């Protein structure tokens, strides 16, 4: 996915907040204008006060400076707060979208994306997007307007020196573009390795009993530290280029300022320019150089954000393999028979798990499915609620193909007890009533009593 496409999709995600965005950009323009006014006033400060000794203008200039800084501060607060709010809102939307999208995926999706990787996408990658959108893009927009206004001041004061200054900009832009490509590549690699670290951490924490039972603590420590070393090497390489960019930008800026002093100073000596004009030009260029330097600094953060956005969009672009058909209907209450007719199932359309399964289960009958590990028992049961879909054949309930009914109505008629014990970080009530949160207190207590859990639940602190 190209940077252009990523930015286009990010702009589309920002569009619901365009009113706040427009107001903040107006605030940015005013901040840039007042910054330009501050640098221009250096000319009058030197020429009219230090050289002409104009005391009346001294009092006027003092008031002007106070007013400029006051209004600039208000505008700065407005645009900065609104842009932060927009950035945080967009990130909140992305987290909600990714969470929702993950939960409409079939089980095969979770084989492709391990749990730790998905957690890294929702937490780490989206956080990197937040840093790029909320912080770095805010700075770039602000600095862009500042550079435009300050260069306008330079052109107004001396267009020849302004053209000379513009000639240096392509040289200053070269390291930004060059390092940007390197940052993007290294950021993608670093985020992949971070996802691996998250995945290993999740596995060893959730499987800590297995680790302890087999005395594998040293092995897991060694495996985890090896992964940390890989991540460390990538991030150190990123830091090397990031730290190199700053002194390079400093050197280019220093050369530009030295040449400007040489050319501008000759103008003051031969009388074609005043000291006030020269120092106003110098101030404008120095102030403009800071935004250029800041853009170079945030380049690595933006590249990290773009790489993270590409990974988040990759998940959002994954279409669920299993979904309701447009003409799907509600499944009536189960009364007669569940039937497997010539059912085949292959993982990734390659590995055969089930072949030509024919099975009829009448209502009310208890059926045990036994067989060796890897024999397809779990796969068989996962086909009924459509956690997986048959590759060939059909499964019918009372003669209705389960592909022709909504998954919600199908799963509403299935009670499942898995080998995994999971308690959600919620109330005891909501854990018991999970899947039927509108259950009455009496129904929940009856369920707890039937599970021999009511007494110890009642003894828990409230």
Coordinates of C-alpha atoms in Angstrom, one line a residue:
X1 CA 0.0 0.0 0.0
X2 CA 1.5 3.3 -1.1
X3 CA 1.9 6.4 1.2
X4 CA -0.5 8.3 -1.1
X5 CA -3.3 5.6 -0.6
X6 CA -2.7 5.5 3.1
X7 CA -2.9 9.3 3.4
X8 CA -6.1 9.3 1.3
X9 CA -7.7 6.8 3.6
X10 CA -6.6 8.7 6.7
X11 CA -8.1 11.9 5.3
X12 CA -11.3 10.0 4.7
X13 CA -11.3 8.9 8.3
X14 CA -10.8 12.5 9.4
X15 CA -13.6 13.9 7.2
X16 CA -16.3 13.5 9.9
X17 CA -14.4 16.1 11.9
X18 CA -13.8 18.6 9.1
X19 CA -15.4 21.5 10.9
X20 CA -13.0 21.3 13.8
X21 CA -10.2 20.7 11.3
X22 CA -11.1 23.9 9.3
X23 CA -11.3 26.0 12.5
X24 CA -7.9 24.6 13.7
X25 CA -6.3 25.4 10.3
X26 CA -7.6 29.0 10.4
X27 CA -6.0 29.2 13.9
X28 CA -2.7 27.9 12.4
X29 CA -2.8 30.5 9.7
X30 CA -3.2 33.3 12.3
X31 CA -0.3 31.8 14.4
X32 CA 1.9 31.8 11.2
X33 CA 0.9 35.4 10.3
X34 CA 1.7 36.6 13.8
X35 CA 5.0 34.8 13.8
X36 CA 5.8 36.6 10.5
X37 CA 4.8 39.9 12.1
X38 CA 7.2 39.3 15.0
X39 CA 10.1 38.8 12.7
X40 CA 9.2 41.8 10.6
X41 CA 9.1 44.1 13.7
X42 CA 12.9 43.4 14.1
X43 CA 13.4 45.8 11.2
X44 CA 11.5 48.7 12.9
X45 CA 13.1 47.8 16.2
X46 CA 16.6 48.5 14.8
X47 CA 16.0 51.2 12.2
X48 CA 13.4 53.3 14.0
X49 CA 14.4 52.9 17.7
X50 CA 18.1 52.0 17.8
X51 CA 19.2 54.2 14.9
X52 CA 16.5 56.9 14.6
X53 CA 15.8 57.1 18.4
X54 CA 12.1 57.4 17.8
X55 CA 10.7 57.3 21.4
X56 CA 7.0 57.6 20.4
X57 CA 7.3 54.5 18.2
X58 CA 9.0 52.7 21.1
X59 CA 5.7 52.9 23.1
X60 CA 3.6 51.9 20.1
X61 CA 5.9 48.9 19.3
X62 CA 5.7 47.7 22.9
X63 CA 1.9 47.6 22.8
X64 CA 1.9 45.9 19.4
X65 CA 4.2 43.1 20.6
X66 CA 2.0 42.4 23.7
X67 CA -1.1 42.3 21.5
X68 CA 0.6 40.0 18.9
X69 CA 1.8 37.6 21.5
X70 CA -1.6 37.5 23.3
X71 CA -3.7 36.8 20.2
X72 CA -1.1 34.3 18.9
X73 CA -1.3 32.4 22.2
X74 CA -5.1 32.2 22.0
X75 CA -4.9 31.0 18.3
X76 CA -2.2 28.5 19.3
X77 CA -4.4 27.0 22.0
X78 CA -7.5 26.7 19.7
X79 CA -5.8 25.0 16.8
X80 CA -3.6 22.8 19.0
X81 CA -6.4 21.5 21.2
X82 CA -8.8 21.0 18.2
X83 CA -6.2 19.1 16.2
X84 CA -5.4 16.9 19.2
X85 CA -9.1 16.2 19.7
X86 CA -9.5 15.3 16.0
X87 CA -6.5 13.0 16.1
X88 CA -7.6 11.2 19.3
X89 CA -11.2 10.9 17.9
X90 CA -9.8 9.3 14.7
X91 CA -7.7 6.8 16.7
X92 CA -10.7 5.9 18.9
X93 CA -12.7 5.3 15.7
X94 CA -9.9 3.0 14.3
X95 CA -9.7 1.0 17.5
X96 CA -13.4 0.5 17.5
X97 CA -13.4 -0.5 13.8
X98 CA -10.5 -2.9 14.2
X99 CA -12.1 -4.5 17.3
X100 CA -15.5 -4.9 15.5
X101 CA -13.8 -6.2 12.3
X102 CA -11.8 -8.8 14.2
X103 CA -15.0 -10.2 15.8
X104 CA -16.8 -10.9 12.4
X105 CA -13.9 -13.0 11.2
X106 CA -14.1 -16.8 11.1
X107 CA -11.7 -19.1 13.0
X108 CA -9.3 -19.4 10.0
X109 CA -8.5 -15.6 10.5
X110 CA -7.2 -16.3 14.0
X111 CA -4.9 -19.0 12.6
X112 CA -3.4 -16.4 10.3
X113 CA -3.2 -13.7 12.9
X114 CA -2.1 -15.0 16.4
X115 CA -3.6 -13.3 19.4
X116 CA -0.5 -11.4 20.3
X117 CA -0.2 -10.1 16.8
X118 CA -3.8 -8.8 16.9
X119 CA -3.2 -7.2 20.3
X120 CA -0.1 -5.5 18.9
X121 CA -2.2 -4.2 15.9
X122 CA -5.0 -2.7 18.1
X123 CA -2.7 -1.3 20.8
X124 CA 0.8 -0.7 19.5
X125 CA 0.1 0.1 15.8
X126 CA -2.8 2.3 16.5
X127 CA -0.8 4.1 19.1
X128 CA 1.9 4.8 16.5
X129 CA -0.9 6.1 14.2
X130 CA -2.0 8.4 17.1
X131 CA 1.5 9.8 17.5
X132 CA 1.7 10.4 13.8
X133 CA -1.7 12.0 13.4
X134 CA -2.1 13.8 16.8
X135 CA 1.4 15.0 17.3
X136 CA 3.5 14.9 14.1
X137 CA 0.9 16.0 11.6
X138 CA -0.1 18.8 13.9
X139 CA 3.5 20.0 13.9
X140 CA 3.9 19.6 10.2
X141 CA 0.8 21.7 9.3
X142 CA 1.8 24.4 11.8
X143 CA 5.4 24.5 10.5
X144 CA 4.3 24.5 6.8
X145 CA 2.2 27.6 7.4
X146 CA 5.0 29.2 9.3
X147 CA 7.5 28.6 6.5
X148 CA 5.1 30.0 3.9
X149 CA 4.5 33.2 5.9
X150 CA 8.1 33.7 6.9
X151 CA 9.3 33.2 3.3
X152 CA 6.7 35.8 2.3
X153 CA 8.3 38.3 4.8
X154 CA 11.7 37.6 3.3
X155 CA 10.4 38.2 -0.2
X156 CA 8.8 41.4 0.9
X157 CA 12.0 42.7 2.4
X158 CA 14.4 41.5 -0.3
X159 CA 13.3 39.3 -3.1
X160 CA 16.8 38.6 -4.4
X161 CA 17.9 37.2 -1.0
X162 CA 14.6 35.3 -0.8
X163 CA 15.4 33.5 -4.2
X164 CA 18.8 32.7 -2.9
X165 CA 17.3 31.2 0.3
X166 CA 14.8 29.1 -1.8
X167 CA 17.7 27.6 -3.7
X168 CA 18.9 26.0 -0.5
X169 CA 15.5 24.3 0.3
X170 CA 15.9 21.4 -2.2
X171 CA 19.2 20.6 -0.5
X172 CA 17.6 20.6 2.9
X173 CA 14.7 18.5 1.6
X174 CA 17.0 15.7 0.3
X175 CA 17.8 14.1 3.7
X176 CA 14.2 14.3 4.7
X177 CA 13.1 12.3 1.6
X178 CA 16.1 10.0 1.6
X179 CA 15.8 9.1 5.3
X180 CA 12.0 8.8 5.0
X181 CA 12.3 5.7 2.8
X182 CA 14.8 4.2 5.3
X183 CA 12.5 5.0 8.3
X184 CA 9.5 3.4 6.6
X185 CA 11.3 0.1 5.9
X186 CA 12.9 -0.1 9.4
X187 CA 9.6 0.9 11.0
X188 CA 7.7 -1.9 9.2
X189 CA 10.3 -4.4 10.3
X190 CA 10.3 -3.1 13.9
X191 CA 6.5 -3.3 14.2
X192 CA 6.6 -6.9 12.9
X193 CA 9.2 -7.8 15.5
X194 CA 7.2 -6.0 18.2
X195 CA 4.2 -8.1 17.2
X196 CA 6.3 -11.3 17.6
X197 CA 7.4 -10.1 21.1
X198 CA 3.7 -9.5 22.0
X199 CA 2.7 -12.9 20.7
X200 CA 5.4 -14.7 22.7
X201 CA 4.5 -12.7 25.8
X202 CA 0.9 -13.6 25.4
X203 CA 1.6 -17.3 24.8
X204 CA 3.9 -17.7 27.8
X205 CA 1.7 -15.8 30.2
X206 CA -1.5 -17.7 29.2
X207 CA 0.4 -21.0 29.1
X208 CA 2.4 -20.4 32.3
X209 CA 1.2 -23.7 33.8
X210 CA 2.5 -25.7 30.9
X211 CA 5.8 -23.8 31.1
X212 CA 6.2 -24.5 34.8
X213 CA 5.0 -28.2 34.5
X214 CA 7.7 -29.0 32.0
X215 CA 10.4 -26.8 33.7
X216 CA 10.8 -24.7 30.5
X217 CA 11.4 -21.4 32.1
X218 CA 15.0 -21.2 30.9
X219 CA 14.0 -22.2 27.4
X220 CA 11.3 -19.6 27.2
X221 CA 13.6 -16.9 28.6
X222 CA 16.2 -17.8 26.0
X223 CA 13.6 -17.7 23.2
X224 CA 12.1 -14.4 24.4
X225 CA 15.5 -12.8 24.8
X226 CA 16.5 -13.9 21.3
X227 CA 13.4 -12.1 20.0
X228 CA 14.1 -9.0 22.1
X229 CA 17.7 -9.0 20.6
X230 CA 16.2 -9.0 17.1
X231 CA 13.9 -6.1 17.9
X232 CA 16.7 -4.3 19.6
X233 CA 18.9 -4.5 16.5
X234 CA 16.2 -3.1 14.3
X235 CA 15.4 -0.2 16.6
X236 CA 19.0 0.7 17.1
X237 CA 19.5 0.8 13.3
X238 CA 16.4 3.1 13.2
X239 CA 17.9 5.3 15.9
X240 CA 21.3 5.5 14.1
X241 CA 19.7 7.0 11.0
X242 CA 17.4 9.2 13.1
X243 CA 20.3 10.7 15.0
X244 CA 22.3 11.1 11.8
X245 CA 19.6 13.2 10.2
X246 CA 19.7 16.0 12.8
X247 CA 23.4 17.0 12.5
X248 CA 23.1 16.7 8.7
X249 CA 20.2 19.2 8.7
X250 CA 22.2 21.4 11.2
X251 CA 25.2 21.5 8.8
X252 CA 23.1 22.3 5.8
X253 CA 21.3 25.1 7.7
X254 CA 24.7 26.4 9.0
X255 CA 26.1 26.6 5.4
X256 CA 22.9 28.4 4.2
X257 CA 23.1 31.0 7.0
X258 CA 26.8 31.6 6.5
X259 CA 26.2 32.2 2.8
X260 CA 23.2 34.5 3.6
X261 CA 25.4 36.5 6.0
X262 CA 28.0 36.9 3.3
X263 CA 25.6 38.1 0.6
X264 CA 23.3 40.1 3.0
X265 CA 26.3 41.7 4.8
X266 CA 27.7 43.0 1.6
X267 CA 24.4 44.7 0.9
X268 CA 24.6 46.6 4.2
X269 CA 28.2 47.6 3.6
X270 CA 27.5 49.0 0.1
X271 CA 24.4 50.8 1.4
X272 CA 21.8 48.9 -0.7
X273 CA 20.2 47.6 2.5
X274 CA 19.7 48.7 6.1
X275 CA 20.9 46.9 9.2
X276 CA 17.2 46.6 10.3
X277 CA 16.3 44.9 7.0
X278 CA 19.3 42.6 7.2
X279 CA 18.5 41.5 10.8
X280 CA 14.8 41.1 10.0
X281 CA 15.8 38.8 7.1
X282 CA 18.1 36.9 9.3
X283 CA 15.5 36.5 12.0
X284 CA 12.9 35.3 9.5
X285 CA 15.3 32.7 8.0
X286 CA 16.4 31.5 11.4
X287 CA 12.8 31.2 12.6
X288 CA 11.9 29.5 9.3
X289 CA 14.8 27.1 9.7
X290 CA 13.4 25.7 13.0
X291 CA 10.2 24.4 11.3
X292 CA 12.2 22.8 8.5
X293 CA 14.4 21.1 11.1
X294 CA 11.4 20.0 13.1
X295 CA 9.8 18.5 10.0
X296 CA 13.0 16.5 9.6
X297 CA 12.8 15.3 13.2
X298 CA 9.2 14.1 12.9
X299 CA 9.8 12.4 9.6
X300 CA 10.7 9.1 11.4
X301 CA 7.6 9.3 13.6
X302 CA 5.4 9.8 10.5
X303 CA 7.0 7.0 8.6
X304 CA 6.3 4.7 11.7
X305 CA 2.7 5.9 11.7
X306 CA 2.3 5.2 8.0
X307 CA 3.8 1.7 8.3
X308 CA 1.5 1.1 11.3
X309 CA -1.5 2.4 9.3
X310 CA -0.7 0.0 6.5
X311 CA -0.8 -2.9 8.9
X312 CA -4.1 -1.7 10.4
X313 CA -5.6 -1.3 7.0
X314 CA -4.5 -4.8 6.1
X315 CA -6.7 -6.1 8.8
X316 CA -9.6 -3.9 7.9
X317 CA -9.3 -4.9 4.3
X318 CA -9.6 -8.6 5.2
X319 CA -13.1 -9.7 4.1
X320 CA -14.7 -12.3 6.3
X321 CA -14.7 -15.6 4.5
X322 CA -18.0 -16.5 6.3
X323 CA -20.9 -14.1 6.3
X324 CA -24.7 -14.1 6.0
X325 CA -26.1 -14.3 2.5
X326 CA -28.3 -11.3 1.4
X327 CA -31.4 -13.6 1.3
X328 CA -30.6 -15.4 4.6
X329 CA -33.6 -16.0 6.8
X330 CA -34.1 -16.8 10.5
X331 CA -33.7 -20.4 11.6
X332 CA -37.0 -21.7 13.2
X333 CA -36.6 -23.6 16.6
X334 CA -34.8 -26.9 16.1
X335 CA -37.3 -29.8 16.3
X336 CA -36.2 -32.8 14.2
X337 CA -32.7 -33.6 12.7
X338 CA -29.2 -32.2 12.2
X339 CA -27.8 -33.8 9.0
X340 CA -24.3 -33.9 7.5
X341 CA -24.5 -34.8 3.8
X342 CA -21.2 -35.6 1.9
X343 CA -19.4 -33.0 4.0
X344 CA -15.7 -32.3 3.1
X345 CA -13.5 -29.7 4.8
X346 CA -10.0 -28.5 3.9
X347 CA -7.9 -25.9 5.7
X348 CA -6.7 -23.2 3.4
X349 CA -8.3 -25.3 0.6
X350 CA -5.4 -27.7 0.9
X351 CA -5.1 -29.8 4.1
X352 CA -8.0 -32.3 4.2
X353 CA -9.5 -32.5 7.7
X354 CA -12.9 -34.1 6.9
X355 CA -13.9 -36.2 3.9
X356 CA -17.3 -37.4 2.9
X357 CA -19.0 -37.2 6.3
X358 CA -22.6 -38.4 6.4
X359 CA -24.3 -38.1 9.7
X360 CA -27.8 -37.7 11.1
X361 CA -28.5 -36.6 14.7
X362 CA -32.2 -36.7 15.8
X363 CA -33.4 -34.1 18.3
X364 CA -33.0 -35.2 21.9
X365 CA -30.2 -37.7 21.1
X366 CA -26.9 -37.5 22.9
X367 CA -23.9 -38.1 20.6
X368 CA -20.3 -38.5 21.6
X369 CA -17.6 -38.0 18.9
X370 CA -14.4 -39.8 19.7
X371 CA -11.2 -40.3 17.8
X372 CA -7.4 -39.6 17.8
X373 CA -5.9 -36.1 18.1
X374 CA -6.1 -34.4 14.8
X375 CA -8.9 -36.6 13.6
X376 CA -11.3 -33.8 13.0
X377 CA -13.5 -33.9 16.1
X378 CA -13.2 -30.2 16.8
X379 CA -13.5 -29.3 13.1
X380 CA -16.7 -31.3 12.9
X381 CA -18.3 -29.4 15.8
X382 CA -17.1 -26.1 14.6
X383 CA -18.9 -26.5 11.3
X384 CA -22.4 -26.5 13.0
X385 CA -22.3 -22.9 14.3
X386 CA -20.3 -21.9 11.1
X387 CA -17.1 -21.1 12.9
X388 CA -15.8 -22.8 9.8
X389 CA -17.6 -23.5 6.5
X390 CA -17.8 -26.8 4.6
X391 CA -15.7 -27.1 1.5
X392 CA -18.1 -29.5 -0.1
X393 CA -21.5 -31.0 0.9
X394 CA -24.1 -29.5 3.2
X395 CA -25.2 -29.3 6.8
X396 CA -29.0 -29.0 7.3
X397 CA -31.1 -28.4 10.4
X398 CA -34.7 -29.7 9.9
X399 CA -34.0 -29.7 6.2
X400 CA -32.7 -26.1 6.1
X401 CA -29.1 -25.5 4.9
X402 CA -27.3 -23.6 7.6
X403 CA -25.8 -21.4 4.9
X404 CA -29.3 -20.1 4.1
X405 CA -30.1 -18.8 7.6
X406 CA -28.6 -16.0 9.6
X407 CA -25.6 -16.9 11.8
X408 CA -27.2 -15.1 14.7
X409 CA -30.4 -17.2 14.6
X410 CA -28.3 -20.3 14.1
X411 CA -26.0 -19.7 17.1
X412 CA -28.8 -18.6 19.3
X413 CA -29.9 -22.2 19.3
X414 CA -26.5 -23.6 20.2
X415 CA -25.2 -24.0 23.7
X416 CA -21.4 -24.5 23.8
X417 CA -19.2 -25.6 26.6
X418 CA -15.5 -25.5 25.6
X419 CA -12.3 -26.9 27.1
X420 CA -11.2 -23.3 27.7
X421 CA -12.1 -21.6 30.9
X422 CA -12.6 -17.9 30.3
X423 CA -13.8 -15.2 32.7
X424 CA -14.3 -11.8 31.1
X425 CA -13.2 -8.7 33.1
X426 CA -16.8 -7.9 34.0
X427 CA -19.3 -8.7 36.8
X428 CA -20.1 -12.2 37.9
X429 CA -23.7 -11.6 36.7
X430 CA -22.6 -10.7 33.2
X431 CA -20.2 -13.6 33.0
X432 CA -23.0 -16.1 33.9
X433 CA -25.6 -14.4 31.6
X434 CA -23.1 -14.1 28.7
X435 CA -25.0 -14.4 25.5
X436 CA -28.3 -13.6 27.2
X437 CA -27.6 -10.4 29.1
X438 CA -31.3 -9.6 29.5
X439 CA -31.8 -12.7 31.8
X440 CA -33.5 -12.0 35.1
X441 CA -31.8 -12.2 38.5
X442 CA -33.8 -15.4 39.3
X443 CA -32.6 -17.1 36.1
X444 CA -29.0 -16.2 36.8
X445 CA -29.2 -17.5 40.3
X446 CA -30.7 -20.7 39.1
X447 CA -27.9 -21.2 36.6
X448 CA -25.3 -20.5 39.4
X449 CA -27.1 -23.0 41.7
X450 CA -27.2 -25.6 38.9
X451 CA -23.4 -25.2 38.5
X452 CA -22.8 -25.5 42.2
X453 CA -21.4 -22.0 42.2
X454 CA -24.1 -20.0 44.0
X455 CA -22.7 -20.3 47.5
X456 CA -19.2 -19.2 46.8
X457 CA -20.4 -16.4 44.5
X458 CA -22.6 -15.0 47.3
X459 CA -19.6 -15.1 49.6
X460 CA -17.5 -12.9 47.3
X461 CA -17.0 -9.3 48.3
X462 CA -19.3 -6.8 46.6

